[in-house]
Coordinates of C-alpha atoms (C1' of nucleotides) in Angstrom, one line a residue:
Chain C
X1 CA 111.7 109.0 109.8
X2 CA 109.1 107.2 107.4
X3 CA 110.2 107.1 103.6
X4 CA 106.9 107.9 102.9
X5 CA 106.8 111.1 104.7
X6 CA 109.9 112.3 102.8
X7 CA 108.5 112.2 99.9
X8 CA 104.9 114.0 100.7
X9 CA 106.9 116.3 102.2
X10 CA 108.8 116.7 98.6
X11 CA 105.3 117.7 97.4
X12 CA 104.9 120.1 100.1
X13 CA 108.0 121.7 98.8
X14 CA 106.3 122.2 95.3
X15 CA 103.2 123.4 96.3
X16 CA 104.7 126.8 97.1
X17 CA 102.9 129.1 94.9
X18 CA 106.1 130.2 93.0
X19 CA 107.8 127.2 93.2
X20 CA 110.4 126.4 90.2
X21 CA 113.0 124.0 91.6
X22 CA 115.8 121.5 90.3
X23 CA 117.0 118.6 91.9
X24 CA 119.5 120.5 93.9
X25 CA 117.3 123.6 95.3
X26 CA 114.6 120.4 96.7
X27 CA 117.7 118.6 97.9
X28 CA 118.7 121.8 99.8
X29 CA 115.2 122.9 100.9
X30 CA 114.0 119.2 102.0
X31 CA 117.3 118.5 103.6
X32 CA 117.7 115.2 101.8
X33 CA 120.8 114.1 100.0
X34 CA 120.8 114.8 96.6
X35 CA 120.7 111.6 95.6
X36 CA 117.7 110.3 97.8
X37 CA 115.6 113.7 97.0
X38 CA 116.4 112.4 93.5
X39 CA 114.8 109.0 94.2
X40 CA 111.9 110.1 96.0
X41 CA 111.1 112.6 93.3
X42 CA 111.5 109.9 91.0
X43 CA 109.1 107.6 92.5
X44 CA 106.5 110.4 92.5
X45 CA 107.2 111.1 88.9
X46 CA 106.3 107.5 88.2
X47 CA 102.6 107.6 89.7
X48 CA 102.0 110.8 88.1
X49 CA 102.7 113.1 91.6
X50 CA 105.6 115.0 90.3
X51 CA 106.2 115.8 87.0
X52 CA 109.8 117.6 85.3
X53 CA 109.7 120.2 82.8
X54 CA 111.7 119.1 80.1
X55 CA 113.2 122.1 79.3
X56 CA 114.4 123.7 82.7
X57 CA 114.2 120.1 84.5
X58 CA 112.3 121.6 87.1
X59 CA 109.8 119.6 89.4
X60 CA 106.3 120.0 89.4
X61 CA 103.3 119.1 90.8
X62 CA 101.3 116.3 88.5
X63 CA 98.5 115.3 87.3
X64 CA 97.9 112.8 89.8
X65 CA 97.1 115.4 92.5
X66 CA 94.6 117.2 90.1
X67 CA 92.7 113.6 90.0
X68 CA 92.6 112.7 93.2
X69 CA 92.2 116.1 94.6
X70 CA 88.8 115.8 92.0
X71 CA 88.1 112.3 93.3
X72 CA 88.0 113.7 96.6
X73 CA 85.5 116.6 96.1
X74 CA 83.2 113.8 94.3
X75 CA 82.4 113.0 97.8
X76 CA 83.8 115.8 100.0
X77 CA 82.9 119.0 97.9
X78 CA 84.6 121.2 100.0
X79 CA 85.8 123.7 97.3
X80 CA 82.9 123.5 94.9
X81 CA 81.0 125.0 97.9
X82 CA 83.4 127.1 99.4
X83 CA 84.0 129.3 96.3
X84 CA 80.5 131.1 95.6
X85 CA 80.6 131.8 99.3
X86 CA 84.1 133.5 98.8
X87 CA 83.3 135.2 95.9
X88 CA 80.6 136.8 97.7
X89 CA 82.2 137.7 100.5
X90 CA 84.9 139.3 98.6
X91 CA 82.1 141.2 96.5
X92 CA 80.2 142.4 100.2
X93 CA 83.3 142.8 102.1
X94 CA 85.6 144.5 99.4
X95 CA 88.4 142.9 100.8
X96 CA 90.6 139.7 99.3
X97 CA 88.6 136.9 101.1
X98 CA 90.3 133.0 101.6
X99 CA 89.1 129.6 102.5
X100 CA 91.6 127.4 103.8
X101 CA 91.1 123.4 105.3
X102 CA 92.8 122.4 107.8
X103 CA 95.7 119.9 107.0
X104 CA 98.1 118.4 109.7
X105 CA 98.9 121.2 111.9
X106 CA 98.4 124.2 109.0
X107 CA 95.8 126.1 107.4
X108 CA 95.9 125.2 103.7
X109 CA 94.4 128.0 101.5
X110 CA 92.4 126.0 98.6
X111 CA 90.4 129.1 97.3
X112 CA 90.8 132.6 97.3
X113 CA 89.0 136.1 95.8
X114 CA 91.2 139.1 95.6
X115 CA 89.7 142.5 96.3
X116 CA 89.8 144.9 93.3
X117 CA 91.1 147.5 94.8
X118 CA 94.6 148.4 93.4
X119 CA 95.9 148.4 97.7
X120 CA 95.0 145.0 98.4
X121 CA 96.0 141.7 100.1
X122 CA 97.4 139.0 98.2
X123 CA 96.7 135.5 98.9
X124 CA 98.2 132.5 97.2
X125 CA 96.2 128.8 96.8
X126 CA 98.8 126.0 98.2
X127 CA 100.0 128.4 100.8
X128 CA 100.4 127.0 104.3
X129 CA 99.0 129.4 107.4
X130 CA 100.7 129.1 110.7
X131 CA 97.7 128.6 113.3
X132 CA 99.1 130.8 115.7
X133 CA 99.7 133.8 113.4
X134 CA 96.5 134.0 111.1
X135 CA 92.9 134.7 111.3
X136 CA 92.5 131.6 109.9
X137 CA 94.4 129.7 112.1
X138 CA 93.0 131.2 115.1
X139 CA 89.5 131.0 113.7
X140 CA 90.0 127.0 114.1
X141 CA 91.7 127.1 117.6
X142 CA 89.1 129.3 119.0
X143 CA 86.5 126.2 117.5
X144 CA 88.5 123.5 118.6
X145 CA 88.9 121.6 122.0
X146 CA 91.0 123.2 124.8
X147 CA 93.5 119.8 124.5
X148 CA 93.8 120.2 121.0
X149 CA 94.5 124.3 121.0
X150 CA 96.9 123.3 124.4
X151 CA 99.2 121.2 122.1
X152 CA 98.9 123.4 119.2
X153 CA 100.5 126.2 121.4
X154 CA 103.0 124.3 122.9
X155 CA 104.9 124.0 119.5
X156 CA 107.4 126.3 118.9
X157 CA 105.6 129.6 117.8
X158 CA 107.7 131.1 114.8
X159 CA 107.9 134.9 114.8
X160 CA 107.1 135.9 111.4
X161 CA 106.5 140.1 112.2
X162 CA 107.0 142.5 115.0
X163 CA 103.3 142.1 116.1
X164 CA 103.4 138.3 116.2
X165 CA 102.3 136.6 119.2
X166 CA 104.5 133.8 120.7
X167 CA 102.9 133.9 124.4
X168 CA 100.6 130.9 124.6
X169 CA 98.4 133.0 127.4
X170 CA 98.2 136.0 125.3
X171 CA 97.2 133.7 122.7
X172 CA 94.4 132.6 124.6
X173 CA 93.0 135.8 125.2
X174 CA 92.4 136.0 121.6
X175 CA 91.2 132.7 121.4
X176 CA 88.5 134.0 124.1
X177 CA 87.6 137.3 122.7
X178 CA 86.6 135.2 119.5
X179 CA 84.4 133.0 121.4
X180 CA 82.2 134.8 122.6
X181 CA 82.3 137.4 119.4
X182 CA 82.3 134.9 116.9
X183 CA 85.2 135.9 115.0
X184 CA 88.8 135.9 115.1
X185 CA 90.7 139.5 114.8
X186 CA 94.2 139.5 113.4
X187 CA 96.2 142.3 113.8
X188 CA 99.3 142.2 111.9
X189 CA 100.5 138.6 113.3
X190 CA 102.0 137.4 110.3
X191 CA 102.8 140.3 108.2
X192 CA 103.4 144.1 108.7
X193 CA 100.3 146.1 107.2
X194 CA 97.9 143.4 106.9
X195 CA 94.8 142.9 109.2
X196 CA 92.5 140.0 109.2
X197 CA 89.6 138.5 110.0
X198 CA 88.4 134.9 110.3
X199 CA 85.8 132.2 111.0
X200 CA 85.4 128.5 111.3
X201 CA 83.6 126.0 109.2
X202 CA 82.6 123.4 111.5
X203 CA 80.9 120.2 111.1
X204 CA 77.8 119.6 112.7
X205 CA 79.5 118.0 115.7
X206 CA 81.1 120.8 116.3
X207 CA 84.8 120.0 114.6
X208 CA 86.3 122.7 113.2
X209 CA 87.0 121.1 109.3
X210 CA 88.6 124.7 108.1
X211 CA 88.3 128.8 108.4
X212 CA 87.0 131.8 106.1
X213 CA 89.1 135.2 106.4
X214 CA 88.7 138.3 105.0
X215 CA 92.5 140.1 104.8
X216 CA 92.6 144.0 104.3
X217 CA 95.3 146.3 104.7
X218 CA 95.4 147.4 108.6
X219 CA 95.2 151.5 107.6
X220 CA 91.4 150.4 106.3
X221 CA 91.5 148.6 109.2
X222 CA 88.9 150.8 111.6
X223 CA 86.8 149.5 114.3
X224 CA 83.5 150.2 112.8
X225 CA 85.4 148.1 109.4
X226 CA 86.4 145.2 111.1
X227 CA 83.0 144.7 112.8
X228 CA 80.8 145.2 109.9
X229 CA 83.6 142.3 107.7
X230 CA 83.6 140.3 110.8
X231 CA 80.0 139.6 110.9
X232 CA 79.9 139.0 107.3
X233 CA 82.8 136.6 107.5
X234 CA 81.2 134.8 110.5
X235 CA 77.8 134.3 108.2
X236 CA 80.0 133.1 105.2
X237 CA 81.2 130.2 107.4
X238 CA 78.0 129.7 109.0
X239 CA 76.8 129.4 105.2
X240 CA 79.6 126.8 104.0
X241 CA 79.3 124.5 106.9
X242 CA 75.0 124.5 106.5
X243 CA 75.9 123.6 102.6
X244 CA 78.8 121.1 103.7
X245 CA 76.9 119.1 105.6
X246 CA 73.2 119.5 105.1
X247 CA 70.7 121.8 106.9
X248 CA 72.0 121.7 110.5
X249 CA 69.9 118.7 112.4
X250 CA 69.9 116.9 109.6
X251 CA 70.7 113.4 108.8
X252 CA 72.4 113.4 105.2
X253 CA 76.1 113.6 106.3
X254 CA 78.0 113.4 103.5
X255 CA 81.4 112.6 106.2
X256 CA 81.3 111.5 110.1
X257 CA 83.8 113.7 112.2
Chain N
X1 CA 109.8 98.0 95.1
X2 CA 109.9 101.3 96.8
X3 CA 107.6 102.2 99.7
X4 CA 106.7 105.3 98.3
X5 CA 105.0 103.7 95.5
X6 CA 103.5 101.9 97.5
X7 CA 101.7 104.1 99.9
X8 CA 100.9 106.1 97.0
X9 CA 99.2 102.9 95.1
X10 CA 96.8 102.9 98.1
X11 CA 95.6 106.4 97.1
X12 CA 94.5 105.1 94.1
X13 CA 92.5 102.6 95.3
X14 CA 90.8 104.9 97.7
X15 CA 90.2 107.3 94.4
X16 CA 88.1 104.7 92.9
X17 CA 84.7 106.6 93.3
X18 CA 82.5 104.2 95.9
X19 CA 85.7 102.9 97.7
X20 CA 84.4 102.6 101.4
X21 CA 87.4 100.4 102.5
X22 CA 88.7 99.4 106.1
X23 CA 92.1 98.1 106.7
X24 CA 91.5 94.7 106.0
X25 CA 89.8 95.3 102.6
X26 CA 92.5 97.9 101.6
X27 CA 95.2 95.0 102.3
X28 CA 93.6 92.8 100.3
X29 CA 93.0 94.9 97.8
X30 CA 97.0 96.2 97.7
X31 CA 98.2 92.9 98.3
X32 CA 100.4 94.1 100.9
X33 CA 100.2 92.7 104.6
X34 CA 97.7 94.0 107.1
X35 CA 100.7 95.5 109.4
X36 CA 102.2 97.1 106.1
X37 CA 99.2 98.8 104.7
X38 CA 98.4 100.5 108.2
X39 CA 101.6 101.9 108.7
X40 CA 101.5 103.0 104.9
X41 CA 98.4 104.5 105.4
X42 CA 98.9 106.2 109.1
X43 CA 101.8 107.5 107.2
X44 CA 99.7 108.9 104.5
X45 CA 97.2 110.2 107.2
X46 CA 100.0 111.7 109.3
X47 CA 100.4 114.2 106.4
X48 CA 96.7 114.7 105.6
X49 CA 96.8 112.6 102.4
X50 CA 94.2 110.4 103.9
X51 CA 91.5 110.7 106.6
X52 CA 89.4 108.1 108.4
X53 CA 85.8 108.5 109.0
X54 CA 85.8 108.3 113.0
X55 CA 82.2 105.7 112.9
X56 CA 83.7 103.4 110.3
X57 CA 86.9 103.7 110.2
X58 CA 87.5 103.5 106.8
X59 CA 90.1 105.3 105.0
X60 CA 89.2 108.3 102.9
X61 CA 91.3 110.7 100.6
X62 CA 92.4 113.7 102.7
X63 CA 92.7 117.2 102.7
X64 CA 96.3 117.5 101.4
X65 CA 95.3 116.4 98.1
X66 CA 92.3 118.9 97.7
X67 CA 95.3 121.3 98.9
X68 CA 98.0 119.8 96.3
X69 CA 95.5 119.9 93.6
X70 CA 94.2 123.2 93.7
X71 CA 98.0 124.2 94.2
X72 CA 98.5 122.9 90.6
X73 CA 95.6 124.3 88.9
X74 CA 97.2 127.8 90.1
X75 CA 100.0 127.4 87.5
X76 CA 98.3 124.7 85.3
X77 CA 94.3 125.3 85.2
X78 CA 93.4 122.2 83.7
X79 CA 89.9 121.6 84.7
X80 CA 89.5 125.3 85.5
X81 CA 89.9 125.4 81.2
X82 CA 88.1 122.1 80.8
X83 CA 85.3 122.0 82.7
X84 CA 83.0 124.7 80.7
X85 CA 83.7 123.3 77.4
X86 CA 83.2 119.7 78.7
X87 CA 79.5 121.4 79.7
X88 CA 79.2 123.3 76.2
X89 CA 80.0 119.4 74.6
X90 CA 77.1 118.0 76.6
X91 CA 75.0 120.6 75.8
X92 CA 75.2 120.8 72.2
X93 CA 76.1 116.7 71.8
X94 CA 73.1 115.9 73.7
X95 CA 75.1 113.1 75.4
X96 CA 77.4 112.5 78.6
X97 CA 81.1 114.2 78.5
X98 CA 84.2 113.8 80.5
X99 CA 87.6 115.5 80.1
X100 CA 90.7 113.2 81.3
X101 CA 94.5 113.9 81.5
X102 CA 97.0 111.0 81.2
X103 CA 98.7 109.7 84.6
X104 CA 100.9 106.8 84.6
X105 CA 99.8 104.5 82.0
X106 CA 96.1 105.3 82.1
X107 CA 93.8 108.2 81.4
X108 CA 92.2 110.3 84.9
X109 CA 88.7 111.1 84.4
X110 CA 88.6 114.9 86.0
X111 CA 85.0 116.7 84.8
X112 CA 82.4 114.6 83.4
X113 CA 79.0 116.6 82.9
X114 CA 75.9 114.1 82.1
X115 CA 73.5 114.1 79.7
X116 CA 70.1 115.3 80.5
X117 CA 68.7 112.2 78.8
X118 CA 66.9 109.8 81.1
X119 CA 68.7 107.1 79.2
X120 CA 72.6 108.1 79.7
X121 CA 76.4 106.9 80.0
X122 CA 77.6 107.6 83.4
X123 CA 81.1 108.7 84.3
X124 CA 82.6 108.7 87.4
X125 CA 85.4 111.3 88.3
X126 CA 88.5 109.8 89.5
X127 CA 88.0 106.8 87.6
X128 CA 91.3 105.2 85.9
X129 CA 90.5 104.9 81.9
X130 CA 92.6 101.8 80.5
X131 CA 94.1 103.4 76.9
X132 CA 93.3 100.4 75.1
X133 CA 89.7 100.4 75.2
X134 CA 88.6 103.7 75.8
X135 CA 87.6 106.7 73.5
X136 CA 90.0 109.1 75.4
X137 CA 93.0 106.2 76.1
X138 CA 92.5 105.6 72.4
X139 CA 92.5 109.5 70.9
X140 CA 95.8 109.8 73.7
X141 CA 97.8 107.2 71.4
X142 CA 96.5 108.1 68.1
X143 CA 98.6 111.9 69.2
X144 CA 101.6 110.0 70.7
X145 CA 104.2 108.8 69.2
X146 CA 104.7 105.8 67.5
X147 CA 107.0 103.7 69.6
X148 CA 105.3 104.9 72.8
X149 CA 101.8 103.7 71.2
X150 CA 103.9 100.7 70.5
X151 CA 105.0 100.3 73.8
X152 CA 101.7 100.9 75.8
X153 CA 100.3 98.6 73.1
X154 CA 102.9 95.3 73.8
X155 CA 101.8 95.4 77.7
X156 CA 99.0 93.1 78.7
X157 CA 95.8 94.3 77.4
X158 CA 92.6 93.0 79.8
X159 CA 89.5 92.2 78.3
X160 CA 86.6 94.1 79.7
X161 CA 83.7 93.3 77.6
X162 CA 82.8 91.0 74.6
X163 CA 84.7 93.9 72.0
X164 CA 87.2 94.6 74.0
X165 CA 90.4 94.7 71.2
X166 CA 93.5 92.8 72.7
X167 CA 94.8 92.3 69.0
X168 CA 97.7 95.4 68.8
X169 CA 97.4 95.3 65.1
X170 CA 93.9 95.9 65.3
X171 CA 94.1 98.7 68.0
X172 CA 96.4 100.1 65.2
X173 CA 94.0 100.1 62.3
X174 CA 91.6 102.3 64.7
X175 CA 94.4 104.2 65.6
X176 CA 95.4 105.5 62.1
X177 CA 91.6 105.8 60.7
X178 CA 91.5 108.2 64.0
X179 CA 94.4 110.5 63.4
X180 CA 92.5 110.8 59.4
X181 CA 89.8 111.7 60.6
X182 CA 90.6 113.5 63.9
X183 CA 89.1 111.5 66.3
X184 CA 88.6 108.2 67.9
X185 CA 85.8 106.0 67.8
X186 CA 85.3 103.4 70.4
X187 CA 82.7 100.7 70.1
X188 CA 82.0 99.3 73.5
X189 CA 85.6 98.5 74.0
X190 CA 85.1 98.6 77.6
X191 CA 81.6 97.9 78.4
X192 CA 78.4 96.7 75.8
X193 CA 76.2 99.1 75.0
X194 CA 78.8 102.1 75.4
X195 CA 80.0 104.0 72.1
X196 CA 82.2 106.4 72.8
X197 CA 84.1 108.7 70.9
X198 CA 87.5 110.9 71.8
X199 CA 89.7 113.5 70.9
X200 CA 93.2 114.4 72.2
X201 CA 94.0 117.4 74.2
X202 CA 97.5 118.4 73.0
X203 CA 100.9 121.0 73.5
X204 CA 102.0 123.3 71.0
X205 CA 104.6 120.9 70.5
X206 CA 102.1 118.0 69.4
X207 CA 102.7 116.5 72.5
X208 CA 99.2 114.9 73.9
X209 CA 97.8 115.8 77.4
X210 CA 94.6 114.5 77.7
X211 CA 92.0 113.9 76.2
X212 CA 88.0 115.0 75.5
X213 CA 85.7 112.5 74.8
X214 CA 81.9 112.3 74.8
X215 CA 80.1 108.8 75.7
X216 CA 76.3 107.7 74.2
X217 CA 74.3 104.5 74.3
X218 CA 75.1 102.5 71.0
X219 CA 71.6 102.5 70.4
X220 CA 71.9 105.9 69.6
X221 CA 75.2 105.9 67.6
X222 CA 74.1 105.6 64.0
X223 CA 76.6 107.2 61.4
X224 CA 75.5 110.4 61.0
X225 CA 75.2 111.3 65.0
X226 CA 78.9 109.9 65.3
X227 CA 80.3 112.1 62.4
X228 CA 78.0 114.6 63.9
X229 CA 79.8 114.4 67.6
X230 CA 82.9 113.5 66.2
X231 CA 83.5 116.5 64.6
X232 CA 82.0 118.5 68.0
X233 CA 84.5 116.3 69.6
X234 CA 87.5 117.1 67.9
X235 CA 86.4 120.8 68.3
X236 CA 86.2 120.8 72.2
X237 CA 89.6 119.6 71.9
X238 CA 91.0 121.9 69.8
X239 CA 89.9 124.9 71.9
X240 CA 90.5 123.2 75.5
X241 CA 94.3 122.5 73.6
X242 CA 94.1 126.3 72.6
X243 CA 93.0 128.1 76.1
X244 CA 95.7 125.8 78.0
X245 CA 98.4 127.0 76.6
X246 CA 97.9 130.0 74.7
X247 CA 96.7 130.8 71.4
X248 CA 98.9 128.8 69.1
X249 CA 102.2 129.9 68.2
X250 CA 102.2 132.2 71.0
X251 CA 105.2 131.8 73.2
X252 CA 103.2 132.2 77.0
X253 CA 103.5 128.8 77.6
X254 CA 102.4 128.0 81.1
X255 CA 104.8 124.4 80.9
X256 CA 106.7 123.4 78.2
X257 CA 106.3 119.9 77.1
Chain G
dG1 C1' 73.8 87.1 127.7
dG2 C1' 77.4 83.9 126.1
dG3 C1' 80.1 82.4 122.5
dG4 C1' 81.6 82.8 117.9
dT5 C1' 83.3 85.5 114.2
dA6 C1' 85.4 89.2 111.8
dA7 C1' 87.6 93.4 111.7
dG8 C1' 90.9 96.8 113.6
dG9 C1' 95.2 97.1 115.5
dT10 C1' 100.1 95.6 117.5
dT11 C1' 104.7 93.1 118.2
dC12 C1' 109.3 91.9 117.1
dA13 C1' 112.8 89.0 114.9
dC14 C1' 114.3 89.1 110.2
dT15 C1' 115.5 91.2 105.8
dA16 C1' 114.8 94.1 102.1
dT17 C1' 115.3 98.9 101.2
dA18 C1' 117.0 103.6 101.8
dT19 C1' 120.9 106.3 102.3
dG20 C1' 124.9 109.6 101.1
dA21 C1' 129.9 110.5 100.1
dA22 C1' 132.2 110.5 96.2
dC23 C1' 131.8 110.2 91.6
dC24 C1' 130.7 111.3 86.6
dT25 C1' 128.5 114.2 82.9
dA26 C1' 126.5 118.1 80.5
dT27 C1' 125.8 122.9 80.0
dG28 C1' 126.7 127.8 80.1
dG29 C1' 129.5 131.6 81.1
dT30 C1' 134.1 134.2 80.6
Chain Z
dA1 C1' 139.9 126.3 76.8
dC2 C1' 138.8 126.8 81.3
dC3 C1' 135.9 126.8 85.4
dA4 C1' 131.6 126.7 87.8
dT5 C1' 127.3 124.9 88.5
dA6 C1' 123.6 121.7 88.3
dG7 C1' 121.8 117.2 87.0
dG8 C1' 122.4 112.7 87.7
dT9 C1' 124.7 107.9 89.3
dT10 C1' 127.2 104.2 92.2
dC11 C1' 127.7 101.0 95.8
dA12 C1' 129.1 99.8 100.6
dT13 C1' 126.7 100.7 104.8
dA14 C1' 123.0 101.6 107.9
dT15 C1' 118.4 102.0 108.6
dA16 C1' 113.8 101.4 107.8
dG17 C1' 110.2 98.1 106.2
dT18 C1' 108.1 93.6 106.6
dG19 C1' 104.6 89.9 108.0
dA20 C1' 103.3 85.8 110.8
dA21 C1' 101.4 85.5 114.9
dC22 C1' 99.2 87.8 118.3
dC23 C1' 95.8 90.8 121.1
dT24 C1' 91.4 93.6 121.4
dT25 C1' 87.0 95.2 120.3
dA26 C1' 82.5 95.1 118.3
dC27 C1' 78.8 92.9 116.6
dC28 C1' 75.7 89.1 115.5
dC29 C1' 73.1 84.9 116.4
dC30 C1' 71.2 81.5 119.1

DNA sequence: GGGGTAAGGTTCACTATATGAACCTATGGT
DNA sequence: ACCATAGGTTCATATAGTGAACCTTACCCC
């Protein structure tokens, strides 16, 4: 396996949203030796990725991620125009609301609006979402290519809840229902008591680029609720893929996909 | 020298904010071989830290980093903090402002805001700062310690412009004048016809962080408008150093440094 | 439309680099 | 004073990285 991939996947490690781990907690969760998780974490530390709290000696993420992640939305500005869409969808919906891209074979959550009521979902930025077991996920199978969504499902399908689904068919009977609806429904698949909902932001090819999802707790969860949050999520991403790329037909692409 | 450093040497030249670059221009721009930068950067792509424009081909920063850096703003919101009193500076200095945090031997520009004035210093986000000839690299070592200014100050220093200071003794003089008076002045160090002056963003512990700086056509920097945004400078600084972590003497740090 | 050029991409023998078991050191608890 | 735990280091071995030479594709110019 590439060096270089063991240590990204180092960084991976830290970006869990409560993360606060020494050298031998990474060692044990990367499944490194010690002593190369220690070299790898070093080399990070020296271009700025990583950096070590001098007190506890803990590693954390670094600066260098908070400048290129900023270089990147010079010329991509995914978040700057994802998060008044999410705010506003949280406000309309009254439910926590998330926009995730989509980063090699994950959702990644990048900005999120809680819901202020005191029985709400929690989401956390840097959190990974399995594609098989969110809204979000599911929002960019059901706009992807049949190949692509073929191979997705043919990966082992962790079972993270009762409810989870693991059957690639049954999969794709969600995958059609949101099709034709417009928006993906979620019903428990990751975790016990949470429903969700979830649309793609697509590029004007067509490529799905990431998902919006509104999360509620599933006893709010009613038919006539889901629909009514469902069509709002759907126009949210409608709305951030118009801003991402320019009025649809247009020519001012800011990327090719 | 390790691959990891490397690889991750070839996001920084992709940061640099009109980079555009194919394989053959981002090997000689690396210095490695053609055969060695590809696999570096399908390695980096394999893991989302890069993308490639499917027309092109170039290589563009990726998705993982907008993810890696938004995960660090959860626990460390640097240019959450920054980025309205960087605006507040502009506004009330009249002139172009920029907040940068230190990364390996150089200061990253993160949130510039621009002056309204038609005639106006431009920063780019995601632009490397040398510390020897810019406001911010400058206000950074006048809050550092004396044997790491010393160090920084005994590498190679490049010349930029026709003021560029290579002279460590003189860096020194403009060092001490700026920890008097509370912030840096830099006379178009870097490029003619840029004054610039800086402040550093700093821990409870003294340690610095970053640094604020504000950036005006010399034609514009007489005396009095220097002590003038000098003063709003070294302000900016103080609160963005205040709201990061805590009001001072608390004990909620959010890192210890 | 043919022929030249330049860029992207690939191969494989060679070599530098990464690896990890065993080790040392520092710190905190009892 | 002792043990337990975590951070950090060493060096012989094994693995992964390297780059000169090669192929392929796309475009430009006559």
């Amino acid at each position: 396996m590439g060096t270089v991939r063991k240590a990204l996947g180092l960084l991976d490690i830290l970006a869990h949203p409560d993360s606060r781990y020494g050298l031998t907690e990474m060692a044990r969760l990367s499944g490194f030796d010690k002593a190369t998780t220690r070299r790898l974490l070093l080399e990070l530390k020296a271009d700025g990725f990583v950096e070590q709290d001098e007190g506890t000696r803990a590693y954390l993420l670094g600066p260098a991620l908070l400048m290129l992640g900023r270089a990147r939305e010079e010329r991509f500005p995914f978040f700057k125009i994802a998060q008044p869409t999410v705010r506003a969808l949280a406000e309309s919906s009254g439910e926590t609301s998330h926009v995730s891209e989509y980063v090699s074979g994950a959702m990644a959550s990048i900005c999120a609006q809680e819901s202020d009521k005191s029985n709400r979902v929690i989401v956390q930025v840097g959190e990974r979402l399995p594609l098989h077991a969110t809204a979000s996920g599911l929002a960019y199978l059901a706009a992807s290519m049949d190949a692509f969504v073929d191979a997705a499902l043919r990966k082992p399908l962790p079972q993270f809840s009762a409810n989870t689904i693991t059957d690639p068919d049954a999969l794709w009977t969600i995958l059609s229902n949101a099709r034709s609806r417009g928006y993906v429904e979620c019903d428990q698949l990751r975790a016990d008591g949470v429903f969700s909902v979830g649309a793609a932001i697509v590029s004007p090819k067509g490529a799905p680029i990431g998902a919006v999802a509104v999360a509620l707790p599933s006893m709010r969860a009613d038919a006539e609720k889901i629909a009514e949050i469902g069509a709002l999520t759907a126009a949210a991403a409608t709305e951030i893929s118009t801003r991402l790329f320019g009025k649809t037909g247009g020519t001012q692409r800011i990327r090719k996909i």
